[in-house]
mmCIF file of C-alpha atoms in Angstrom:
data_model
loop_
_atom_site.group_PDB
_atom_site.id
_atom_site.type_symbol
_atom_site.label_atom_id
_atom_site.label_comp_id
_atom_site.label_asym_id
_atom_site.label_seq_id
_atom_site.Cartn_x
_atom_site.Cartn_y
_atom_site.Cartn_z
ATOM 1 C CA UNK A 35 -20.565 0.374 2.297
ATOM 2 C CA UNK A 36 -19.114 0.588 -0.924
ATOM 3 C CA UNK A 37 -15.495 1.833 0.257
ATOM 4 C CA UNK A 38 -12.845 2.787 -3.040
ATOM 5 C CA UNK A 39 -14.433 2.523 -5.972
ATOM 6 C CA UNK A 40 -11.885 2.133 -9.026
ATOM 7 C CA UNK A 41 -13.196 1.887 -12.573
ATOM 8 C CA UNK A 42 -12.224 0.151 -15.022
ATOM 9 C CA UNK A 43 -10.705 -2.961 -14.608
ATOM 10 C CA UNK A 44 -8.998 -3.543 -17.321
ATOM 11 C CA UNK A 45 -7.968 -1.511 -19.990
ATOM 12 C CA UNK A 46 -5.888 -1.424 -23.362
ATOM 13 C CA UNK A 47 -4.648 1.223 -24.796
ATOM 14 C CA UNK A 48 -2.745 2.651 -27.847
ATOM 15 C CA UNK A 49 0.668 4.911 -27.269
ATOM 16 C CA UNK A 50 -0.214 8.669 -27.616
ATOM 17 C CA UNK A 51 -3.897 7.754 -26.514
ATOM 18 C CA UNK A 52 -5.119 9.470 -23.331
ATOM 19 C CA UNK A 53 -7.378 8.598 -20.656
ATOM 20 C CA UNK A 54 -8.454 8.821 -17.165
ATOM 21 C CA UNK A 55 -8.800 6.408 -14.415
ATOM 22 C CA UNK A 56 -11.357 6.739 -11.801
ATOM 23 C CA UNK A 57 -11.022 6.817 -7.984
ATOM 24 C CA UNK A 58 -14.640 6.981 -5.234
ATOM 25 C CA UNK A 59 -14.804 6.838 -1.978
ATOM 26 C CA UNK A 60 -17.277 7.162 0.587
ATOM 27 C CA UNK A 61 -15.578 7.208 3.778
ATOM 28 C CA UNK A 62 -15.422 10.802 3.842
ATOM 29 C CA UNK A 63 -11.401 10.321 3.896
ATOM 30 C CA UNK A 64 -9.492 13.727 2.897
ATOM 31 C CA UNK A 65 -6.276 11.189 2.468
ATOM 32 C CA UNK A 66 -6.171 9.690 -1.299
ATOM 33 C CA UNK A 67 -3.387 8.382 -3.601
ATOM 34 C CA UNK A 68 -2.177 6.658 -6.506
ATOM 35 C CA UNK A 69 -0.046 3.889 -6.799
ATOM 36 C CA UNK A 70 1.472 1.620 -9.233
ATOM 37 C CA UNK A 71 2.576 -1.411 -9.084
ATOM 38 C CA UNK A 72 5.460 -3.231 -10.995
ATOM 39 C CA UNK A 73 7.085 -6.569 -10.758
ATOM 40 C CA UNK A 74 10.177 -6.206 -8.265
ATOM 41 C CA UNK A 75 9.378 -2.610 -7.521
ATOM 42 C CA UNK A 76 6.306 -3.129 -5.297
ATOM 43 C CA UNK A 77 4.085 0.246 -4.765
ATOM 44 C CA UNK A 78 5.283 3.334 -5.802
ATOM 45 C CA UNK A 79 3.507 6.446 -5.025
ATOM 46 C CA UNK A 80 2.273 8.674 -8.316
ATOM 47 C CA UNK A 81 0.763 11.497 -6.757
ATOM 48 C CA UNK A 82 -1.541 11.846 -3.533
ATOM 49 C CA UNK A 83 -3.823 14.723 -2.354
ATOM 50 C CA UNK A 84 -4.769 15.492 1.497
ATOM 51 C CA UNK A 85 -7.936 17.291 0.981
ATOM 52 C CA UNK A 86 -10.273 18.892 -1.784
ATOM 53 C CA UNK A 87 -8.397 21.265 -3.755
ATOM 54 C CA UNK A 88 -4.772 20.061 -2.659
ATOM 55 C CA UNK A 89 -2.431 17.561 -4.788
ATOM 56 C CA UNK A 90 1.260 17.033 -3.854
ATOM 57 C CA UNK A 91 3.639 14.313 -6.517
ATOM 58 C CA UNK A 92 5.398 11.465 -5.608
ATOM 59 C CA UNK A 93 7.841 9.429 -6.526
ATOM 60 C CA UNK A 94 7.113 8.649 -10.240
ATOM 61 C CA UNK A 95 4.790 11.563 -11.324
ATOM 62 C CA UNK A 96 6.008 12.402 -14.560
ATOM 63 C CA UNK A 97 2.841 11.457 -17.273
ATOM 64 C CA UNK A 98 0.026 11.422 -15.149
ATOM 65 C CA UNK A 99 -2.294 14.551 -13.786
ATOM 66 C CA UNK A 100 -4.201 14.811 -11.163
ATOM 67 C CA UNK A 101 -6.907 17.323 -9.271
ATOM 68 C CA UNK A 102 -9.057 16.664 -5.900
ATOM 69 C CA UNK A 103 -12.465 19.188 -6.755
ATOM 70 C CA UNK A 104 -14.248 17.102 -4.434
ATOM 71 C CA UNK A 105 -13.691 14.819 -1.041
ATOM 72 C CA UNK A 106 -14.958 11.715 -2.770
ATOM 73 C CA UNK A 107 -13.583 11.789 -5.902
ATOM 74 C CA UNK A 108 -9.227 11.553 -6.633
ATOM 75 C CA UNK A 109 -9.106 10.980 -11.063
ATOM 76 C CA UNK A 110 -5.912 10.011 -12.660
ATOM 77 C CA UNK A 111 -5.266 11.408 -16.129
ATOM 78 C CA UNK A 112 -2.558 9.673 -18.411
ATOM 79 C CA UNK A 113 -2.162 12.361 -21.074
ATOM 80 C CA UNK A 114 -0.417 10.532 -23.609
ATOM 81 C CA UNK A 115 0.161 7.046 -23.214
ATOM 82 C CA UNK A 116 3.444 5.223 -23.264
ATOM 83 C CA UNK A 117 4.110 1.455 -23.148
ATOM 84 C CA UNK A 118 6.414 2.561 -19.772
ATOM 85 C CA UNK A 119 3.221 3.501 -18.455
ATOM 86 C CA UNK A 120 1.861 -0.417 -18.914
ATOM 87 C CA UNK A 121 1.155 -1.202 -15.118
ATOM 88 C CA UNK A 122 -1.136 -2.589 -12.332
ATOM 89 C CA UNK A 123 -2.751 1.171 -10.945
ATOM 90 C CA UNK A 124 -3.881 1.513 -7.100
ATOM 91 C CA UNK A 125 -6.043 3.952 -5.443
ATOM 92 C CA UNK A 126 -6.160 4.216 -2.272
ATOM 93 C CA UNK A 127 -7.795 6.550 0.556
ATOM 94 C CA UNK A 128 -6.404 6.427 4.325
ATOM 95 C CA UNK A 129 -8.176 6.782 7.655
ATOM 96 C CA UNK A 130 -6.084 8.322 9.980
ATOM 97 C CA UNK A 131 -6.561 8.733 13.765
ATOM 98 C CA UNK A 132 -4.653 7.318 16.789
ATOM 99 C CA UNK A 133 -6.663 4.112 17.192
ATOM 100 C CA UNK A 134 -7.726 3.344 13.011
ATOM 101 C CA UNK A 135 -4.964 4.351 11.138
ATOM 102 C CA UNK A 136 -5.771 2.314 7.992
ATOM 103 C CA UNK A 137 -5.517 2.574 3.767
ATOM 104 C CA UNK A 138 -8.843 1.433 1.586
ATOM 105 C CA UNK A 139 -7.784 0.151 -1.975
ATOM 106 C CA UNK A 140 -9.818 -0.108 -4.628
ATOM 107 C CA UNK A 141 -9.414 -3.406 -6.568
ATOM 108 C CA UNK A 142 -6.556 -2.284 -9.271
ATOM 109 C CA UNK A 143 -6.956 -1.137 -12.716
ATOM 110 C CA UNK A 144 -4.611 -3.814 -15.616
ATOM 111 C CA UNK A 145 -3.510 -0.897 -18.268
ATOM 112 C CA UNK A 146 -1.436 -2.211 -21.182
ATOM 113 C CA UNK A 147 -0.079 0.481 -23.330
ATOM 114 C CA UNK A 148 0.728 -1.569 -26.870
ATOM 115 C CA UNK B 106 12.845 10.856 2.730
ATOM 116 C CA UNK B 107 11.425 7.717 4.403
ATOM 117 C CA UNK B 108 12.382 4.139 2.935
ATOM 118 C CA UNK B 109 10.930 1.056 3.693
ATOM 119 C CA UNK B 110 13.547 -1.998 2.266
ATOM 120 C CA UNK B 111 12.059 -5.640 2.384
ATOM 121 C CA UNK B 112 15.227 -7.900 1.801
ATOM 122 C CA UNK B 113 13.500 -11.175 0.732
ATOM 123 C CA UNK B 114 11.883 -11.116 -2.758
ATOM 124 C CA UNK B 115 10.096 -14.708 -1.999
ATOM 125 C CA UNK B 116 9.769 -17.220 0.858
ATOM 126 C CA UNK B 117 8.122 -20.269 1.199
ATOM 127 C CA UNK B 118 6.746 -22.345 4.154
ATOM 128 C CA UNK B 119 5.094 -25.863 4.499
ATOM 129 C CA UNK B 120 1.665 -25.706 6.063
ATOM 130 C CA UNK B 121 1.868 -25.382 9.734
ATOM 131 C CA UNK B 122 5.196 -24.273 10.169
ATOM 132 C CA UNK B 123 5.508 -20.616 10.940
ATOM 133 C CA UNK B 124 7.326 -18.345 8.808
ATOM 134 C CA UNK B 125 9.215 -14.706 9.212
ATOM 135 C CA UNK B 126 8.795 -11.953 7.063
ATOM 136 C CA UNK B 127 11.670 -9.329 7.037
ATOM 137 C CA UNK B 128 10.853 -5.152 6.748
ATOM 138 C CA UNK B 129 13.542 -2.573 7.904
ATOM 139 C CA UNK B 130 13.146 0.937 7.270
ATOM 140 C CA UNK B 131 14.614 4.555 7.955
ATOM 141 C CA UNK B 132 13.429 7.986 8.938
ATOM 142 C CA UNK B 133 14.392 10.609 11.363
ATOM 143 C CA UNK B 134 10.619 10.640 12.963
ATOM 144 C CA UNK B 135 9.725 9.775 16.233
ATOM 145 C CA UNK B 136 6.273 8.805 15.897
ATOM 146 C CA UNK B 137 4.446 6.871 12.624
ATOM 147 C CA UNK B 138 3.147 3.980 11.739
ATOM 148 C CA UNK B 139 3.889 0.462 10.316
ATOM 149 C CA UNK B 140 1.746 -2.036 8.436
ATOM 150 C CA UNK B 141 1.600 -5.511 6.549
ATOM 151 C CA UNK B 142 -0.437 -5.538 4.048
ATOM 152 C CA UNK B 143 -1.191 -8.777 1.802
ATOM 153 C CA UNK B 144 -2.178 -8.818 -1.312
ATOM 154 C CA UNK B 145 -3.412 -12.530 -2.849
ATOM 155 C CA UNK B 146 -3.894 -13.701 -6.493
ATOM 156 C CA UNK B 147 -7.014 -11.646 -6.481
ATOM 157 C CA UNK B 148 -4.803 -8.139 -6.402
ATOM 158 C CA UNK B 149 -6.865 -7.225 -2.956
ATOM 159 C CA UNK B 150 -4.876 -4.914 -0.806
ATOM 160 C CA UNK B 151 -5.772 -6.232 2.809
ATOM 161 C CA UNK B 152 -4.155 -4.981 5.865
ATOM 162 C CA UNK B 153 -2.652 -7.594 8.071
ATOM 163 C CA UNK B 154 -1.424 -5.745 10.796
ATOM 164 C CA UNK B 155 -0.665 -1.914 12.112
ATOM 165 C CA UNK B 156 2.281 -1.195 14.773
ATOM 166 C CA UNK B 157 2.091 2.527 16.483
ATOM 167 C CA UNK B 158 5.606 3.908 17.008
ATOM 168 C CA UNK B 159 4.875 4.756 20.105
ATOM 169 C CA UNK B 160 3.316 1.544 21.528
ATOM 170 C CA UNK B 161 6.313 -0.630 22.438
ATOM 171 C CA UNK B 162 4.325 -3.282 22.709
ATOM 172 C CA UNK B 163 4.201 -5.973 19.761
ATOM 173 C CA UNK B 164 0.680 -6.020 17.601
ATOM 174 C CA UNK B 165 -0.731 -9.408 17.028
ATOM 175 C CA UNK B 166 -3.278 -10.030 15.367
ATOM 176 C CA UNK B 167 -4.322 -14.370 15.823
ATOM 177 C CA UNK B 168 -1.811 -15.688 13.817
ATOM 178 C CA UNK B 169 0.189 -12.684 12.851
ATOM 179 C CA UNK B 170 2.689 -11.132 14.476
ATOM 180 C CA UNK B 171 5.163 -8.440 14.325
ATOM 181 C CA UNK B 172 8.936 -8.109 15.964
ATOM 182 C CA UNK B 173 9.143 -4.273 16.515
ATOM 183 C CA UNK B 174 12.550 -3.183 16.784
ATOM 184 C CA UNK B 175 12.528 0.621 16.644
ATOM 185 C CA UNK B 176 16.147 1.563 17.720
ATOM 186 C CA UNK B 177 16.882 -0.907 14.774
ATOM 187 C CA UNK B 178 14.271 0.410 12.686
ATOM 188 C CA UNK B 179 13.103 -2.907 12.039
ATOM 189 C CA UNK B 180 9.681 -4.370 11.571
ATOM 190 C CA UNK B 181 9.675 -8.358 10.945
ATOM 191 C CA UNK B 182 6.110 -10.662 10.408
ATOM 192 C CA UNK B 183 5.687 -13.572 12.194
ATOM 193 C CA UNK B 184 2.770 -15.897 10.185
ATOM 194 C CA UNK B 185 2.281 -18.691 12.588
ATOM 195 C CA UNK B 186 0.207 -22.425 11.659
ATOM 196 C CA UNK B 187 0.677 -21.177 7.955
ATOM 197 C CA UNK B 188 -2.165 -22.083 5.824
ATOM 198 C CA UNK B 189 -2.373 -22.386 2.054
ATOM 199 C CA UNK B 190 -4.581 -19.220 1.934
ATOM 200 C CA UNK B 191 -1.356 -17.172 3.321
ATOM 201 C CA UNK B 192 -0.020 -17.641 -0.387
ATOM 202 C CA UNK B 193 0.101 -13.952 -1.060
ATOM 203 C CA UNK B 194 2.302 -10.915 -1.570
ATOM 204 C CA UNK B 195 3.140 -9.081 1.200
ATOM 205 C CA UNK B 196 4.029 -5.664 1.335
ATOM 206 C CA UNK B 197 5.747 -3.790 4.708
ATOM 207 C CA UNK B 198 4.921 0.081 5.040
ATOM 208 C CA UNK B 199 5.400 3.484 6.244
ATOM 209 C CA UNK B 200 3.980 6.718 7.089
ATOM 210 C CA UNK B 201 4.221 9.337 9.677
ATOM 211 C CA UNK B 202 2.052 10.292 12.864
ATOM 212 C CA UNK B 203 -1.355 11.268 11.196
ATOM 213 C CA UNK B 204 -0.884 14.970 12.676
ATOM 214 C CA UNK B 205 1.627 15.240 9.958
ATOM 215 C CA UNK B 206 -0.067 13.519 7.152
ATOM 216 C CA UNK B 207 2.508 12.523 4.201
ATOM 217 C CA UNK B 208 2.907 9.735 2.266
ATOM 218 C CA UNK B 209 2.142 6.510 2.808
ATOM 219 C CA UNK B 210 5.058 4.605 1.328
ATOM 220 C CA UNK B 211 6.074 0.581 0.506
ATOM 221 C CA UNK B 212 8.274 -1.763 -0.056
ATOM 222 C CA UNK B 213 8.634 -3.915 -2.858
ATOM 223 C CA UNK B 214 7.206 -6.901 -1.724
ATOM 224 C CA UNK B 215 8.136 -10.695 -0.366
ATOM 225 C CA UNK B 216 6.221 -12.860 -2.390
ATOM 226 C CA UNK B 217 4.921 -16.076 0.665
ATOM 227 C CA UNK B 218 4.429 -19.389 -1.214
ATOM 228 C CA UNK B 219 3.053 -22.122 1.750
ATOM 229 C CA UNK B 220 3.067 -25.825 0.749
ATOM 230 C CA UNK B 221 0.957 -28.442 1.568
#
């Protein structure tokens, strides 16, 4: 059960560069998000969709896209890089239900914007 | 909007003793849900503990526990017989009764240093 699948790892990048980060699961979860995470700010919410075809922002969604064509699969798109951008990234899809209420992360993705 | 504030940017705790997290939060819902999630050197998110707002009865969870206070709109973490692999951030958080799915929102963080 491979759960959230986040690719890559790691990653550099140069300002004005663009790229996307990738987000899998296979729990069949219509829930999935996008965090970041800063020092002192803990995890703030980029943008989130609750089913194929649906995105809603959150609360820092300015330079990154998003689109939900398919259950399993929740891309993030930086557009143009910018050293603000430089950040620990988070997807995450949630289980919801009375008794399993419950968010899957996938293991972070390191971006430095130099 | 929903806010989940956790007051104590880091703690610490010798080995054995047992420690208190603090999470307090507002909204104007009646039902949602609360977690603890921990997240070690390793960056894995790992859920510690879930609290249904309309279960007024405390989750544990072996050594974890949680003070649920909801008129106070508090949420606290008890770590009991810390052990050095506690060491971790922890992260208190929010979201509403699944039937109205929205965001699943955080604080911003107490890091939990435990001493031999």
């Amino acid at each position: 059960n491979a759960g959230v699948t986040q690719t890559p790892k790691f990653q550099v990048l140069k300002t004005g560069q663009s790229m996307t980060l990738q987000c899998a699961q296979d729990m069949n979860h219509e829930y999935m998000s996008w965090y970041r995470q800063d020092p002192g700010m803990g995890l703030r919410l980029i943008h989130y969709s609750v089913g194929a075809g649906i995105t809603d922002q959150g609360e820092v969604p300015n330079g990154y896209n998003v689109s939900r064509s398919t259950t399993e699969d929740f891309p993030l798109r930086l557009l143009s890089a910018a050293p603000s951008q430089t950040s620990v990234y988070f997807c995450a899809s949630l289980e919801y239900g009375r008794m399993n209420t419950e968010a899957f992360f996938g293991q972070g993705t390191r971006l430095t914007v130099v | 909007a929903q806010t989940v504030t956790q007051s104590q940017p880091e703690m610490s705790v010798q080995e054995a003793e047992t420690v208190t997290l603090s999470c307090t939060y507002d909204t104007s819902e009646n039902n949602y849900y609360l977690f603890w999630y921990k997240q070690p050197p390793s960056r894995q998110m790992i859920l510690v503990i879930r609290q249904e707002a309309y279960k007024q009865q405390n989750a544990t969870e072996n050594r974890f526990s949680v003070n649920f206070q909801k008129a106070a709109k508090s949420f606290s973490l008890k770590i009991s017989d810390s052990q050095l692999g506690d060491t971790a951030m922890y992260f208190c958080a929010f979201m509403k009764d699944p039937n109205n799915t929205d965001k699943l929102i955080f604080g911003t963080g107490t890091r939990l240093q435990v001493f031999p």
